[in-house]
């Protein structure tokens, strides 16, 4: 390549990377650019006050410092070029007007005094939309109080780097009915929690590195669909909440002290359908659910695999229909939390039960249903249900000796904790739909277009600079 071509190549590449460099992976303009415009939030408050109701306020690019109060129903749009920094003091953005939208803003630096519950964004009015924001270094991420008919979507939330006991909630709803919470990413928070809120739609959220991925208290008539909850202490925990449906959620590697993929406590009319519970301490935990005599719980078509315990329930658990699930390679497929059995629940209905990977029966007529009932009689598991600390000896020679003795002396074998009269001999096909995250972000698309365009221009120039009829040759030694 001649010196002239070298200079042109260098110029083209420099131009391409000059365009791409300011754009970060989170979609925000580079800090160097923002540092040129560091202003107080008072300027924003004046802009909002001067705007007409329902209008869009496009914030000039830059970093704004302080605590912003939004008291008028406007659309506040940072267009991905704005940071509001609370500088570690109190709540960063507080919304007291209904029908406000906050979008495309980076919010950072709430206070850290848990008694004041400072948040990145606090909403104190109904019909508010919080979307496409990036929240960092916040004790509480997005906090809705008496904010019915609101929408929280496509936000990326990272809590403060604190011990779990000192963190705030990534998203919290208090007495906020008929809200939609979807397509959010939450990391390093306490919970995504819902208190006294009804008629919610919770979809396609991703929560990791937190205490409870989704936590419900006294919240009813809600649907949870296609959420991904991984590496938390607990995936989903429902307490004193009724008429909740969980569909196609994925709970993996939730291994805290309790480590439930899904936990149910004193809940009525719960439906679990098509969920994946993988590699948790306990796949599904049930404590007195249903709590009402006339209520029925439904657990069907779930994949419950590679957990320490697939299904764990207190002996007073009753009226759950547990069918068409796949229990695969759990260390213990199903057990009671304490003495007793699960006989008040139904493990097969209309001739269909569940698939158990350790089922040793046969299917003589090849109808897909085992000819013998599945009735596990594990002596070591029975001992552990009475003395949970003995789980320490799982997979040890001590366990093997106990189970061998029970097989050699059938009179020592305990009564089965439950019986599945019609076990499936083949695992049912269960469609687990993963959350559909956002497509390639706009900033990455711009980088790609710049790179492709630059290379194309460079290739064309090199082609036309080469004399007509001349071909590139390689010297042969």
Coordinates of C-alpha atoms in Angstrom, one line a residue:
X1 CA 0.0 0.0 0.0
X2 CA 1.5 3.3 -1.1
X3 CA 1.9 6.2 1.4
X4 CA -1.1 8.0 0.0
X5 CA -3.3 5.0 0.5
X6 CA -2.0 4.6 4.0
X7 CA -2.9 8.1 4.9
X8 CA -6.4 7.7 3.4
X9 CA -7.0 4.4 5.3
X10 CA -5.9 6.0 8.6
X11 CA -8.3 8.9 8.0
X12 CA -11.3 6.7 7.3
X13 CA -10.7 4.5 10.3
X14 CA -10.2 7.5 12.5
X15 CA -13.5 8.9 11.3
X16 CA -15.3 5.7 11.9
X17 CA -14.1 5.3 15.5
X18 CA -14.6 8.9 16.2
X19 CA -18.3 8.4 15.6
X20 CA -18.5 5.1 17.6
X21 CA -16.3 6.1 20.5
X22 CA -18.8 8.4 22.4
X23 CA -21.4 5.7 22.6
X24 CA -21.4 3.3 25.6
X25 CA -22.9 -0.1 25.9
X26 CA -25.7 1.2 28.0
X27 CA -26.9 3.7 25.4
X28 CA -25.7 6.8 27.1
X29 CA -23.5 9.6 25.7
X30 CA -20.0 9.4 27.0
X31 CA -19.1 11.1 30.2
X32 CA -16.6 13.3 28.4
X33 CA -19.4 14.9 26.4
X34 CA -21.7 15.1 29.4
X35 CA -19.0 16.8 31.5
X36 CA -19.2 19.8 29.3
X37 CA -22.8 20.5 30.5
X38 CA -23.1 20.2 34.3
X39 CA -26.2 22.0 35.5
X40 CA -28.6 22.2 38.4
X41 CA -32.0 20.5 38.2
X42 CA -33.6 23.9 38.9
X43 CA -33.3 24.6 35.1
X44 CA -35.3 21.4 34.4
X45 CA -37.9 22.3 36.9
X46 CA -38.4 25.7 35.2
X47 CA -38.7 24.0 31.8
X48 CA -41.3 21.6 33.3
X49 CA -43.3 24.5 34.9
X50 CA -43.3 26.4 31.6
X51 CA -44.5 23.5 29.6
X52 CA -48.2 23.0 28.8
X53 CA -50.0 19.9 30.2
X54 CA -49.3 16.8 28.2
X55 CA -46.4 18.3 26.2
X56 CA -43.0 16.7 25.7
X57 CA -40.0 18.3 27.4
X58 CA -36.8 17.3 25.6
X59 CA -34.0 17.8 28.1
X60 CA -30.8 19.3 26.6
X61 CA -27.8 16.9 26.8
X62 CA -25.7 17.0 29.9
X63 CA -25.5 16.1 33.6
X64 CA -27.9 17.7 36.0
X65 CA -27.2 17.6 39.7
X66 CA -29.7 17.6 42.6
X67 CA -33.2 16.4 43.4
X68 CA -35.8 16.9 40.6
X69 CA -39.5 17.4 41.5
X70 CA -42.0 16.8 38.6
X71 CA -45.2 18.5 39.5
X72 CA -46.8 18.9 36.0
X73 CA -48.2 16.2 33.7
X74 CA -45.5 16.2 31.0
X75 CA -43.4 13.8 29.0
X76 CA -39.8 14.1 30.2
X77 CA -37.4 12.8 27.6
X78 CA -33.6 12.6 27.9
X79 CA -33.1 11.0 24.5
X80 CA -30.3 8.9 26.0
X81 CA -28.1 11.9 26.5
X82 CA -29.0 13.1 30.0
X83 CA -27.8 12.1 33.5
X84 CA -29.5 13.3 36.7
X85 CA -27.2 12.8 39.6
X86 CA -28.6 13.0 43.1
X87 CA -25.1 13.2 44.5
X88 CA -25.9 10.7 47.3
X89 CA -28.7 12.8 48.8
X90 CA -32.3 11.6 49.1
X91 CA -34.6 10.7 46.2
X92 CA -33.3 11.8 42.8
X93 CA -36.6 12.2 40.9
X94 CA -40.0 12.6 42.6
X95 CA -43.2 12.6 40.6
X96 CA -46.3 14.1 42.3
X97 CA -48.4 14.8 39.1
X98 CA -50.5 12.2 37.3
X99 CA -50.0 11.2 33.7
X100 CA -46.2 11.9 33.7
X101 CA -43.8 10.0 31.5
X102 CA -40.1 9.8 32.3
X103 CA -37.9 8.1 29.6
X104 CA -34.4 7.8 28.2
X105 CA -32.6 9.2 31.3
X106 CA -29.7 7.9 33.3
X107 CA -30.5 8.4 37.0
X108 CA -27.8 7.8 39.6
X109 CA -26.7 8.6 43.1
X110 CA -29.7 8.3 45.5
X111 CA -29.1 8.6 49.2
X112 CA -28.2 5.4 51.2
X113 CA -30.0 6.0 54.5
X114 CA -32.5 3.1 54.5
X115 CA -34.8 4.7 57.1
X116 CA -35.6 7.5 54.6
X117 CA -36.0 5.0 51.7
X118 CA -34.4 7.2 49.1
X119 CA -35.1 6.1 45.5
X120 CA -33.8 6.9 42.0
X121 CA -37.4 7.5 40.9
X122 CA -40.4 7.8 43.3
X123 CA -43.9 8.0 42.0
X124 CA -46.7 9.4 44.1
X125 CA -49.5 9.8 41.5
X126 CA -51.4 7.5 39.1
X127 CA -51.1 6.8 35.4
X128 CA -47.3 7.4 35.3
X129 CA -45.0 5.8 32.7
X130 CA -41.4 5.1 33.6
X131 CA -39.5 3.6 30.6
X132 CA -36.2 3.1 29.0
X133 CA -34.2 4.5 31.9
X134 CA -30.8 3.4 33.3
X135 CA -30.6 3.5 37.0
X136 CA -27.4 3.0 39.0
X137 CA -26.1 3.5 42.5
X138 CA -29.7 3.7 43.9
X139 CA -30.9 2.3 47.2
X140 CA -34.4 1.9 45.9
X141 CA -34.7 1.9 42.1
X142 CA -38.3 2.7 41.1
X143 CA -40.8 3.2 44.0
X144 CA -44.6 3.5 43.3
X145 CA -46.9 4.5 46.1
X146 CA -50.6 4.7 45.4
X147 CA -49.8 4.9 41.7
X148 CA -52.5 2.8 40.0
X149 CA -52.7 2.4 36.3
X150 CA -48.9 3.0 35.9
X151 CA -46.4 1.3 33.6
X152 CA -42.8 0.5 34.4
X153 CA -40.9 -1.0 31.4
X154 CA -37.5 -1.4 29.8
X155 CA -35.6 0.0 32.7
X156 CA -32.1 -1.2 33.7
X157 CA -31.6 -1.0 37.4
X158 CA -28.5 -1.7 39.5
X159 CA -28.6 -1.1 43.3
X160 CA -25.9 0.2 45.5
X161 CA -22.9 -2.1 46.3
X162 CA -24.1 -2.9 49.8
X163 CA -24.6 -6.0 51.9
X164 CA -28.0 -7.6 51.0
X165 CA -29.5 -6.6 54.4
X166 CA -28.9 -2.9 53.7
X167 CA -30.2 -2.8 50.1
X168 CA -33.5 -1.4 49.0
X169 CA -35.9 -2.8 46.5
X170 CA -35.2 -2.6 42.8
X171 CA -38.9 -2.0 42.0
X172 CA -41.6 -1.6 44.6
X173 CA -45.3 -1.1 44.3
X174 CA -47.4 -0.1 47.3
X175 CA -51.2 0.1 46.9
X176 CA -50.9 0.5 43.2
X177 CA -53.5 -1.4 41.2
X178 CA -53.7 -2.4 37.6
X179 CA -50.1 -1.7 36.8
X180 CA -47.8 -3.2 34.2
X181 CA -44.2 -4.1 35.0
X182 CA -42.4 -5.6 32.0
X183 CA -39.0 -6.0 30.3
X184 CA -37.0 -4.6 33.2
X185 CA -33.6 -5.8 34.3
X186 CA -32.8 -5.6 38.0
X187 CA -29.4 -6.4 39.6
X188 CA -28.0 -6.2 43.1
X189 CA -31.2 -5.2 44.8
X190 CA -33.2 -6.6 47.8
X191 CA -36.5 -7.5 46.1
X192 CA -38.9 -6.7 43.3
X193 CA -41.8 -6.4 45.7
X194 CA -45.6 -5.8 45.4
X195 CA -47.6 -4.8 48.5
X196 CA -51.4 -4.5 48.6
X197 CA -51.6 -4.2 44.8
X198 CA -54.1 -6.0 42.6
X199 CA -54.6 -6.7 39.0
X200 CA -50.9 -6.5 38.0
X201 CA -49.2 -7.8 34.8
X202 CA -45.6 -8.8 35.5
X203 CA -43.8 -10.0 32.4
X204 CA -40.4 -10.6 30.9
X205 CA -38.4 -9.1 33.8
X206 CA -34.9 -10.3 34.6
X207 CA -33.8 -10.3 38.2
X208 CA -30.4 -11.5 39.5
X209 CA -28.1 -11.2 42.4
X210 CA -30.9 -10.1 44.7
X211 CA -32.8 -11.5 47.7
X212 CA -36.3 -12.3 46.3
X213 CA -36.7 -12.0 42.6
X214 CA -40.4 -11.4 42.8
X215 CA -42.1 -10.9 46.2
X216 CA -45.8 -10.6 46.7
X217 CA -47.6 -9.6 49.9
X218 CA -51.4 -9.3 50.1
X219 CA -51.5 -8.8 46.3
X220 CA -54.2 -10.5 44.3
X221 CA -55.4 -11.2 40.7
X222 CA -52.0 -11.0 39.1
X223 CA -50.3 -12.7 36.2
X224 CA -46.5 -13.5 36.1
X225 CA -45.3 -14.5 32.7
X226 CA -41.9 -15.2 31.1
X227 CA -39.9 -13.7 33.9
X228 CA -36.3 -14.9 34.4
X229 CA -35.1 -15.1 38.0
X230 CA -31.6 -16.4 38.5
X231 CA -28.9 -16.5 41.2
X232 CA -31.1 -14.9 43.9
X233 CA -31.8 -16.2 47.4
X234 CA -35.4 -17.0 46.3
X235 CA -36.9 -16.8 42.8
X236 CA -40.6 -16.0 43.5
X237 CA -42.3 -15.8 46.9
X238 CA -46.0 -15.4 47.2
X239 CA -47.4 -14.6 50.7
X240 CA -51.1 -14.1 51.6
X241 CA -51.9 -13.5 47.9
X242 CA -54.8 -15.1 46.0
X243 CA -55.6 -15.8 42.4
X244 CA -52.1 -15.6 41.0
X245 CA -51.1 -17.3 37.8
X246 CA -47.4 -18.1 36.9
X247 CA -46.8 -19.0 33.3
X248 CA -43.6 -19.8 31.5
X249 CA -41.2 -18.3 34.1
X250 CA -37.7 -19.5 34.5
X251 CA -36.2 -19.9 38.0
X252 CA -32.6 -21.1 38.1
X253 CA -29.8 -21.3 40.6
X254 CA -31.6 -19.6 43.4
X255 CA -29.7 -21.0 46.3
X256 CA -30.0 -18.8 49.4
X257 CA -30.7 -20.2 52.9
X258 CA -34.1 -21.3 51.7
X259 CA -33.4 -21.3 48.0
X260 CA -36.9 -21.7 46.7
X261 CA -37.5 -21.4 43.0
X262 CA -41.2 -20.7 43.8
X263 CA -42.5 -20.3 47.4
X264 CA -46.1 -20.3 48.3
X265 CA -47.4 -19.4 51.8
X266 CA -51.0 -19.1 52.8
X267 CA -52.2 -18.4 49.2
X268 CA -55.4 -19.4 47.5
X269 CA -56.2 -20.3 43.9
X270 CA -52.6 -20.4 42.6
X271 CA -51.8 -21.8 39.1
X272 CA -48.3 -22.8 38.1
X273 CA -48.1 -23.7 34.4
X274 CA -45.2 -24.2 32.1
X275 CA -42.5 -22.9 34.4
X276 CA -38.9 -24.1 34.5
X277 CA -37.4 -24.7 38.0
X278 CA -33.8 -25.6 37.6
X279 CA -30.8 -26.1 40.0
X280 CA -32.5 -24.4 43.0
X281 CA -32.2 -25.7 46.5
X282 CA -36.0 -26.4 46.4
X283 CA -37.9 -26.2 43.1
X284 CA -41.4 -25.5 44.6
X285 CA -42.1 -24.9 48.3
X286 CA -45.7 -25.0 49.6
X287 CA -46.6 -23.8 53.1
X288 CA -50.4 -24.1 53.8
X289 CA -51.4 -23.2 50.2
X290 CA -54.3 -23.3 49.6
X291 CA -55.1 -21.9 53.0
X292 CA -58.9 -22.1 52.5
X293 CA -60.9 -25.3 52.5
X294 CA -62.7 -24.6 49.3
X295 CA -59.7 -23.4 47.3
X296 CA -57.7 -25.5 44.8
X297 CA -54.1 -25.1 43.6
X298 CA -53.0 -26.2 40.2
X299 CA -49.4 -27.2 39.4
X300 CA -49.1 -28.6 35.9
X301 CA -46.7 -28.9 32.9
X302 CA -43.7 -27.6 34.8
X303 CA -40.1 -28.6 34.4
X304 CA -38.7 -29.3 37.8
X305 CA -35.1 -30.5 37.4
X306 CA -31.7 -30.7 39.1
X307 CA -32.9 -29.2 42.4
X308 CA -31.9 -30.6 45.8
X309 CA -35.6 -31.1 46.4
X310 CA -38.1 -30.9 43.6
X311 CA -41.3 -30.3 45.6
X312 CA -41.3 -29.6 49.4
X313 CA -44.5 -29.0 51.3
X314 CA -45.7 -28.8 54.9
X315 CA -47.8 -31.8 55.9
X316 CA -50.9 -29.6 56.3
X317 CA -50.8 -28.8 52.6
X318 CA -53.9 -29.9 50.8
X319 CA -56.0 -29.6 47.6
X320 CA -53.3 -29.2 45.1
X321 CA -53.6 -30.9 41.8
X322 CA -50.0 -31.8 40.6
X323 CA -50.1 -33.4 37.2
X324 CA -48.1 -33.5 33.9
X325 CA -45.0 -32.2 35.4
X326 CA -41.5 -33.5 34.7
X327 CA -39.5 -34.2 37.9
X328 CA -36.0 -34.9 36.5
X329 CA -32.9 -35.8 38.5
X330 CA -33.8 -33.9 41.7
X331 CA -31.8 -35.3 44.6
X332 CA -35.2 -35.8 46.3
X333 CA -38.2 -35.6 44.0
X334 CA -40.8 -34.6 46.6
X335 CA -40.8 -34.4 50.4
X336 CA -42.6 -33.0 53.4
X337 CA -41.2 -30.3 55.6
X338 CA -41.7 -32.1 58.9
X339 CA -43.5 -35.3 59.8
X340 CA -46.5 -36.4 57.8
X341 CA -47.3 -37.0 54.1
X342 CA -48.8 -35.3 51.0
X343 CA -51.8 -37.6 50.8
X344 CA -54.3 -34.7 50.8
X345 CA -53.0 -33.6 47.3
X346 CA -53.6 -35.2 43.9
X347 CA -50.7 -36.5 41.9
X348 CA -52.7 -38.0 39.0
X349 CA -56.1 -37.2 37.5
X350 CA -58.0 -38.6 34.5
X351 CA -55.4 -41.3 34.2
X352 CA -52.5 -38.9 33.9
X353 CA -49.8 -38.3 36.5
X354 CA -46.2 -36.9 36.4
X355 CA -42.9 -38.0 34.9
X356 CA -40.4 -39.1 37.6
X357 CA -36.9 -39.7 36.3
X358 CA -36.2 -42.4 38.9
X359 CA -39.4 -44.4 38.2
X360 CA -38.4 -48.1 37.9
X361 CA -41.8 -49.4 36.6
X362 CA -42.7 -50.5 33.1
X363 CA -45.4 -49.8 30.5
X364 CA -46.6 -53.1 29.1
X365 CA -49.4 -51.8 26.9
X366 CA -47.3 -48.8 25.7
X367 CA -49.9 -46.2 26.5
X368 CA -47.4 -43.9 28.0
X369 CA -48.5 -44.6 31.6
X370 CA -46.6 -46.8 34.0
X371 CA -48.3 -50.0 34.9
X372 CA -47.2 -49.6 38.5
X373 CA -47.7 -46.6 40.8
X374 CA -44.8 -44.4 41.7
X375 CA -44.6 -44.6 45.5
X376 CA -41.1 -43.6 46.8
X377 CA -40.1 -45.2 50.0
X378 CA -36.7 -43.6 50.8
X379 CA -35.7 -44.3 54.4
X380 CA -32.9 -41.7 54.5
X381 CA -35.3 -39.0 53.1
X382 CA -37.8 -39.9 55.8
X383 CA -35.1 -39.4 58.4
X384 CA -34.0 -36.1 56.9
X385 CA -37.6 -34.8 56.9
X386 CA -37.6 -35.1 60.7
X387 CA -34.0 -33.9 61.1
X388 CA -33.2 -31.5 58.3
X389 CA -29.6 -31.0 59.4
X390 CA -28.9 -34.6 58.4
X391 CA -29.1 -33.5 54.8
X392 CA -25.4 -32.8 55.3
X393 CA -24.8 -36.5 54.8
X394 CA -26.6 -36.6 51.4
X395 CA -24.5 -38.7 48.9
X396 CA -22.3 -39.9 51.7
X397 CA -21.6 -43.5 52.6
X398 CA -23.9 -43.0 55.5
X399 CA -26.9 -42.4 53.2
X400 CA -25.9 -45.3 51.0
X401 CA -25.7 -47.6 54.1
X402 CA -29.2 -46.5 55.3
X403 CA -30.8 -47.0 51.9
X404 CA -29.1 -50.3 51.4
X405 CA -30.4 -51.5 54.8
X406 CA -33.9 -50.4 53.9
X407 CA -33.8 -52.4 50.7
X408 CA -32.4 -55.5 52.4
X409 CA -35.0 -55.3 55.2
X410 CA -38.3 -54.1 53.7
X411 CA -39.9 -53.8 57.1
X412 CA -37.7 -50.8 57.7
X413 CA -39.0 -49.0 54.6
X414 CA -41.2 -46.1 55.5
X415 CA -44.7 -45.4 54.2
X416 CA -44.6 -43.4 50.9
X417 CA -45.0 -39.6 51.3
X418 CA -47.3 -39.6 48.3
X419 CA -48.5 -42.0 45.5
X420 CA -48.7 -41.2 41.8
X421 CA -51.1 -43.8 40.5
X422 CA -50.5 -43.1 36.8
X423 CA -46.8 -42.0 36.4
X424 CA -45.7 -41.0 32.9
X425 CA -43.0 -43.1 31.4
X426 CA -41.8 -40.3 29.1
X427 CA -41.2 -36.6 30.1
X428 CA -43.9 -34.4 28.6
X429 CA -43.0 -31.7 26.1
X430 CA -42.9 -28.5 28.0
X431 CA -42.4 -25.2 26.1
X432 CA -40.4 -22.8 28.2
X433 CA -40.4 -19.4 26.5
X434 CA -37.5 -17.3 27.4
X435 CA -38.0 -13.5 28.0
X436 CA -37.8 -11.6 24.7
X437 CA -35.3 -8.9 25.5
X438 CA -34.9 -5.8 23.4
X439 CA -33.4 -6.2 20.0
X440 CA -30.1 -4.7 19.1
X441 CA -29.9 -1.3 20.8
X442 CA -29.9 1.8 18.6
X443 CA -26.4 2.7 19.7
X444 CA -24.9 -0.6 18.7
X445 CA -26.7 -0.4 15.3
X446 CA -25.1 3.0 14.7
X447 CA -21.7 1.6 15.5
X448 CA -22.3 -1.3 13.1
X449 CA -23.5 1.0 10.3
X450 CA -20.5 3.2 10.8
X451 CA -18.1 0.3 10.6
X452 CA -19.7 -1.3 7.6
X453 CA -20.0 1.9 5.8
X454 CA -16.4 2.9 6.5
X455 CA -15.1 -0.4 5.4
X456 CA -17.2 -0.3 2.2
X457 CA -16.0 3.2 1.3
X458 CA -12.4 2.1 2.0
X459 CA -12.7 -0.9 -0.2
X460 CA -14.2 1.0 -3.0
X461 CA -11.5 3.7 -2.9
X462 CA -8.7 1.1 -2.9
X463 CA -10.3 -0.6 -5.9
X464 CA -10.6 2.5 -8.0
X465 CA -7.1 3.7 -7.0
X466 CA -5.6 0.5 -8.5
X467 CA -4.6 1.0 -12.2
X468 CA -7.1 -0.5 -14.7
X469 CA -6.1 -4.1 -15.6
X470 CA -3.6 -4.4 -12.7
X471 CA -4.1 -7.3 -10.4
X472 CA -2.7 -8.0 -7.0
X473 CA 0.1 -10.5 -7.1
X474 CA 2.0 -12.5 -4.5
X475 CA 5.6 -13.2 -4.9
X476 CA 6.4 -16.9 -5.2
X477 CA 9.7 -17.9 -3.6

